Amino acid sequence: MTPPLTRRTLLTGALAAAAPLPAIDLEGDELHAELHWLDGPPKETTGCAWGVPWPRGRLARGTKLALTTTDGASVPVQSWPLAYWPDGTLKWTGHAIGGDSAAAGYRLAPGTPATPQTPVTVRRDGSDLVLANGTVEVRLATRGDVPIREIRRAGRVTATTGRLVLDLQDRPDDDNGTPNRAAYRASVERAEVERSGPVRAVVKLTGAYRRGNRRILPWTLRVYLSEGEAIRLVHSFTWDADPARDFVRGLGVRFDVPMTDATHDRHVRFGVAGGGVWGEPVRVLTGLRRDPGAAVNAAQVAGTATPPVAEWNPQVSAGYQVLPEWNDFRLTQESADHFTIAKRTSARGSWVAHAGRGKRADGFGYCGGASGGLGFGLTDFWQRFPRALDIRGAAGTTAQVTVWSWSPYAPAMDLRHYDTTAHGLDLAYEDVQEGFSTPEGIVGSTEILLWAFTRTPERSRIAASGAALSASPQLVAAPEWYHAAGVFGRWSLPDRSTPARATLEAALDNEIAFYAGQADQREWYGFWNYGDVMHTYDLDRHEWRYDVGGYAWDNAELGTDALLWYAFLRSGRPAHFRLARAMTRHVSEVDTHHAGRFAGLGSRHNVSHWGDGAKEVRIGESFTKRFAYYLTADELLGDLIRSSLKADRTLLTVEPLRKVLPPQTLAPTRLRIGPDWYALVSNWLTEWERTGDTRWRDRILTGMNDISGFAAGLFTGEAGGAVGFDPATGHLTNFDKGDYTGGYNLAMAFAGEQILWEALDLIAAPAFKATFLDFARYVQAPSAEKIARYGFDFNPGAFPTIYSRVTAWAGEQLGDAAIRKRGWDLFTNDPAGRPWPAPVTITGESVAELVQEIPTTADFATNDFAQRGLAIISLLAIAPGEAP
């Protein structure tokens, strides 16, 4: 779904976004949101869903919303609530439009929404569910092994027998011996209609893969239908198999496609990133020793019906039946930078492996003829290799199309940890623990688009469909709207009003561009890797420390994902959005456990995404996932965010301080106020605003009141703030150990301050606010001030850049310019807060291929990049008058 991101594309976007945007007036009588397409009006859209925030108290629950184009034309829209303010007014609303609207801009305002000329419907037919929009009809099973029974258009069957495919083997490909392979069937266990129209219908099917008595990899399949000829599928599975004996050979969705045209009028198409198209007929008539005629040649290239055979060159019409019929086709994306296309006449003949080749396919395919067929495609096709598109039986009466999210032509999926022994925190910065390096509970998802075509699509249409796969069209609002709505805590719009501020803004842009370029240059791609970045660089090897324990994959450590989302919110740049969206998908699915022993927790940074023994609430916390959920109204992400609530109970058996402190008996379990409790607060806050259920607010308030009663407040506890926690009640227990000396360096490092700022904005908790303010005022205060306040000096161990915005906030709340300036000074004087120099290019015998790196005297790290950017964005919001 994301096009290649490079330093150049990001900086080009930065220049385009530098023009001043209009101010947003949220206090006027007419409340409306102006919307535009993220990448400009698309050539094709299969429908779009998005979210819009509203200022507190302005939009009553149940308010109807109408959508018009900027020139006043009504657009059918479907709306639903995503989140509420504490007063019950709407905070976020979700919306969907059909695939026929691609105006330059839109206006969303209170009013009666227009209804489609032909509404989308969901009806029951026996045990089946039937989705229809007047053009396409999709029949779904509520039980059995064939989730998608049939896709029909205008009375013609486009595809049937849509089933999920899982092939496993019992050992990796490089082991001795021949792997034993087994095919599993996907059985539907439940069907739920989530949206029934009139603009968009959504049905959620759930089930599992089965073979005999074994049930594994529980899955969900959401089927979306809006106006037009396209159907959207979102498939996800949760890993619960044995990584030592279960190796996925192939994972995909398969359809049967009726083939009725003459084989010379049947066609196969594949799309290539950038607009290229590979296309050939099943029986090729061009390039023969005898020319069939210009009209025949043109029809074969265009995919239209050829003239009647009697009108061909007689030398061809008399003998064309002896020409080969190409029965099977496949496109395989073997890496991020190479795909091949092969074809064969039958299983009795060899594959012609050089039928096509290229760098990056866009994931689009077509199988059918002049009278119609099935278009199919995968988003994030090359980014999440190994992928494949497979067509069998194209010369027969029924072709079989398989869209492979994991290609069976690649090595089998191997989810074992990278080593069988731990390598220690001291040298490898790795916290591996027995039995903890497991993928149990991680999620893999795939988005698939299907088109019921009435004829072979034109090449320009294929390019447009491929573009929609490469970068899903997305409606967004202006940065000023998001900012004025008061969502996501304290953040600023770009400020280049002084040379120093312009330098900070440029540094933020340049460093994000650097990481986008590194993702492409270092090929941070693959089914499980795409969206993540590396943690720390090795200047000696001119390589990121991909193989050094906790220095390898970043897993959004210290808020990398939050930084990218704030960067988008304040700039509106498409490249920032795509980078952030990919990271959120990765962290929410791959770095977080959603079932099993570690449900609700995520894994700390490691060579294997799930390999580290530090299973933490902070990785799976809802705060950093809310950006994507509220901006895109993505149902799967909503499910995964809700799954984070499981962490409460999981902490009873997986205590975060189990290796640091001896066992205790004063509370059901133990955690740190920060980052653990802060992360739980973000989970509860999100569930409260999504549902309006005040039980979740009360859990937050319970902990706030407990902390307010601790003598040391947020300086409570040893080992970073250890306190007792009762998941049943939300109460915290003071152990009366290590106050003020526990070391609180990471307490706020995972968006802790933003979580508290937002919580305090929503919940009346004056005692806790005073406690937080005391902490913020003195966490980086000079010794004399701490002695004057507490009667003794102590070192909280706070990192200057991380805590700079907390200090500035204290100055804001107290009306003390000197403390606000202290926050800025702590940031600007901290080596970690200084912008990196421009990257340099390394070539020659020092590296295998040309690379770029930051020319620092010490290895540079993503932690510094993330926290530096977050500090700039927050400090400009909290203490703009003291900014340099």
mmCIF file of N, CA, C and O in Angstrom, residues 221-251:
data_model
loop_
_atom_site.group_PDB
_atom_site.id
_atom_site.type_symbol
_atom_site.label_atom_id
_atom_site.label_comp_id
_atom_site.label_asym_id
_atom_site.label_seq_id
_atom_site.Cartn_x
_atom_site.Cartn_y
_atom_site.Cartn_z
ATOM 1 N N LEU A 221 -11.754 -12.734 8.551
ATOM 2 C CA LEU A 221 -11.830 -12.275 7.165
ATOM 3 C C LEU A 221 -12.964 -11.267 7.093
ATOM 4 O O LEU A 221 -14.142 -11.621 7.246
ATOM 5 N N ARG A 222 -12.605 -10.007 6.898
ATOM 6 C CA ARG A 222 -13.626 -8.979 6.711
ATOM 7 C C ARG A 222 -13.848 -8.782 5.220
ATOM 8 O O ARG A 222 -12.892 -8.653 4.446
ATOM 9 N N VAL A 223 -15.101 -8.732 4.839
ATOM 10 C CA VAL A 223 -15.492 -8.532 3.442
ATOM 11 C C VAL A 223 -16.211 -7.192 3.363
ATOM 12 O O VAL A 223 -17.195 -6.963 4.073
ATOM 13 N N TYR A 224 -15.688 -6.297 2.514
ATOM 14 C CA TYR A 224 -16.225 -4.947 2.355
ATOM 15 C C TYR A 224 -16.812 -4.791 0.963
ATOM 16 O O TYR A 224 -16.205 -5.208 -0.020
ATOM 17 N N LEU A 225 -17.966 -4.151 0.898
ATOM 18 C CA LEU A 225 -18.548 -3.817 -0.403
ATOM 19 C C LEU A 225 -19.130 -2.410 -0.340
ATOM 20 O O LEU A 225 -19.896 -2.091 0.572
ATOM 21 N N SER A 226 -18.723 -1.572 -1.278
ATOM 22 C CA SER A 226 -19.326 -0.254 -1.452
ATOM 23 C C SER A 226 -19.741 -0.143 -2.916
ATOM 24 O O SER A 226 -19.817 -1.155 -3.613
ATOM 25 N N GLU A 227 -20.006 1.045 -3.380
ATOM 26 C CA GLU A 227 -20.450 1.210 -4.756
ATOM 27 C C GLU A 227 -19.343 0.841 -5.737
ATOM 28 O O GLU A 227 -18.169 1.067 -5.478
ATOM 29 N N GLY A 228 -19.717 0.238 -6.859
ATOM 30 C CA GLY A 228 -18.737 -0.093 -7.881
ATOM 31 C C GLY A 228 -18.544 -1.579 -8.044
ATOM 32 O O GLY A 228 -19.327 -2.399 -7.553
ATOM 33 N N GLU A 229 -17.469 -1.941 -8.721
ATOM 34 C CA GLU A 229 -17.235 -3.336 -9.086
ATOM 35 C C GLU A 229 -16.174 -4.008 -8.231
ATOM 36 O O GLU A 229 -15.772 -5.140 -8.506
ATOM 37 N N ALA A 230 -15.702 -3.330 -7.174
ATOM 38 C CA ALA A 230 -14.605 -3.849 -6.365
ATOM 39 C C ALA A 230 -15.093 -4.378 -5.022
ATOM 40 O O ALA A 230 -16.045 -3.857 -4.430
ATOM 41 N N ILE A 231 -14.429 -5.394 -4.547
ATOM 42 C CA ILE A 231 -14.664 -5.984 -3.223
ATOM 43 C C ILE A 231 -13.338 -5.948 -2.472
ATOM 44 O O ILE A 231 -12.283 -6.248 -3.056
ATOM 45 N N ARG A 232 -13.385 -5.581 -1.216
ATOM 46 C CA ARG A 232 -12.173 -5.526 -0.401
ATOM 47 C C ARG A 232 -12.220 -6.628 0.647
ATOM 48 O O ARG A 232 -13.253 -6.838 1.294
ATOM 49 N N LEU A 233 -11.103 -7.325 0.813
ATOM 50 C CA LEU A 233 -10.965 -8.350 1.838
ATOM 51 C C LEU A 233 -9.802 -7.983 2.750
ATOM 52 O O LEU A 233 -8.749 -7.547 2.268
ATOM 53 N N VAL A 234 -9.983 -8.155 4.044
ATOM 54 C CA VAL A 234 -8.882 -8.012 4.991
ATOM 55 C C VAL A 234 -8.818 -9.298 5.808
ATOM 56 O O VAL A 234 -9.729 -9.594 6.590
ATOM 57 N N HIS A 235 -7.763 -10.042 5.594
ATOM 58 C CA HIS A 235 -7.563 -11.324 6.281
ATOM 59 C C HIS A 235 -6.471 -11.164 7.325
ATOM 60 O O HIS A 235 -5.463 -10.507 7.091
ATOM 61 N N SER A 236 -6.697 -11.749 8.480
ATOM 62 C CA SER A 236 -5.652 -11.757 9.508
ATOM 63 C C SER A 236 -5.683 -13.097 10.235
ATOM 64 O O SER A 236 -6.730 -13.751 10.310
ATOM 65 N N PHE A 237 -4.543 -13.495 10.743
ATOM 66 C CA PHE A 237 -4.472 -14.713 11.554
ATOM 67 C C PHE A 237 -3.624 -14.437 12.778
ATOM 68 O O PHE A 237 -2.755 -13.561 12.779
ATOM 69 N N THR A 238 -3.886 -15.184 13.830
ATOM 70 C CA THR A 238 -3.122 -15.095 15.071
ATOM 71 C C THR A 238 -2.309 -16.368 15.219
ATOM 72 O O THR A 238 -2.860 -17.476 15.172
ATOM 73 N N TRP A 239 -1.011 -16.215 15.418
ATOM 74 C CA TRP A 239 -0.131 -17.380 15.470
ATOM 75 C C TRP A 239 -0.290 -18.115 16.793
ATOM 76 O O TRP A 239 -0.085 -17.545 17.872
ATOM 77 N N ASP A 240 -0.652 -19.397 16.710
ATOM 78 C CA ASP A 240 -0.702 -20.244 17.902
ATOM 79 C C ASP A 240 -0.134 -21.630 17.620
ATOM 80 O O ASP A 240 -0.363 -22.578 18.364
ATOM 81 N N ALA A 241 0.597 -21.738 16.516
ATOM 82 C CA ALA A 241 1.202 -23.018 16.151
ATOM 83 C C ALA A 241 2.574 -23.162 16.811
ATOM 84 O O ALA A 241 3.001 -22.302 17.591
ATOM 85 N N ASP A 242 3.250 -24.238 16.489
ATOM 86 C CA ASP A 242 4.557 -24.536 17.075
ATOM 87 C C ASP A 242 5.650 -24.111 16.097
ATOM 88 O O ASP A 242 5.818 -24.735 15.047
ATOM 89 N N PRO A 243 6.423 -23.061 16.405
ATOM 90 C CA PRO A 243 7.432 -22.600 15.447
ATOM 91 C C PRO A 243 8.538 -23.620 15.201
ATOM 92 O O PRO A 243 9.258 -23.507 14.211
ATOM 93 N N ALA A 244 8.663 -24.635 16.064
ATOM 94 C CA ALA A 244 9.700 -25.650 15.879
ATOM 95 C C ALA A 244 9.288 -26.735 14.890
ATOM 96 O O ALA A 244 10.139 -27.452 14.366
ATOM 97 N N ARG A 245 7.981 -26.834 14.618
ATOM 98 C CA ARG A 245 7.551 -27.898 13.695
ATOM 99 C C ARG A 245 6.505 -27.444 12.677
ATOM 100 O O ARG A 245 6.070 -28.239 11.846
ATOM 101 N N ASP A 246 6.095 -26.184 12.752
ATOM 102 C CA ASP A 246 5.120 -25.666 11.800
ATOM 103 C C ASP A 246 5.750 -24.542 10.992
ATOM 104 O O ASP A 246 6.025 -23.456 11.524
ATOM 105 N N PHE A 247 5.967 -24.808 9.715
ATOM 106 C CA PHE A 247 6.588 -23.848 8.812
ATOM 107 C C PHE A 247 5.622 -23.595 7.652
ATOM 108 O O PHE A 247 5.298 -24.524 6.907
ATOM 109 N N VAL A 248 5.147 -22.387 7.544
ATOM 110 C CA VAL A 248 4.149 -22.083 6.518
ATOM 111 C C VAL A 248 4.800 -22.150 5.142
ATOM 112 O O VAL A 248 5.731 -21.404 4.839
ATOM 113 N N ARG A 249 4.271 -23.041 4.325
ATOM 114 C CA ARG A 249 4.751 -23.174 2.948
ATOM 115 C C ARG A 249 4.040 -22.186 2.041
ATOM 116 O O ARG A 249 4.631 -21.603 1.133
ATOM 117 N N GLY A 250 2.738 -22.028 2.276
ATOM 118 C CA GLY A 250 1.961 -21.097 1.470
ATOM 119 C C GLY A 250 0.731 -20.644 2.230
ATOM 120 O O GLY A 250 0.122 -21.422 2.971
ATOM 121 N N LEU A 251 0.376 -19.369 2.054
ATOM 122 C CA LEU A 251 -0.782 -18.785 2.734
ATOM 123 C C LEU A 251 -1.470 -17.861 1.750
ATOM 124 O O LEU A 251 -0.822 -16.960 1.192
#
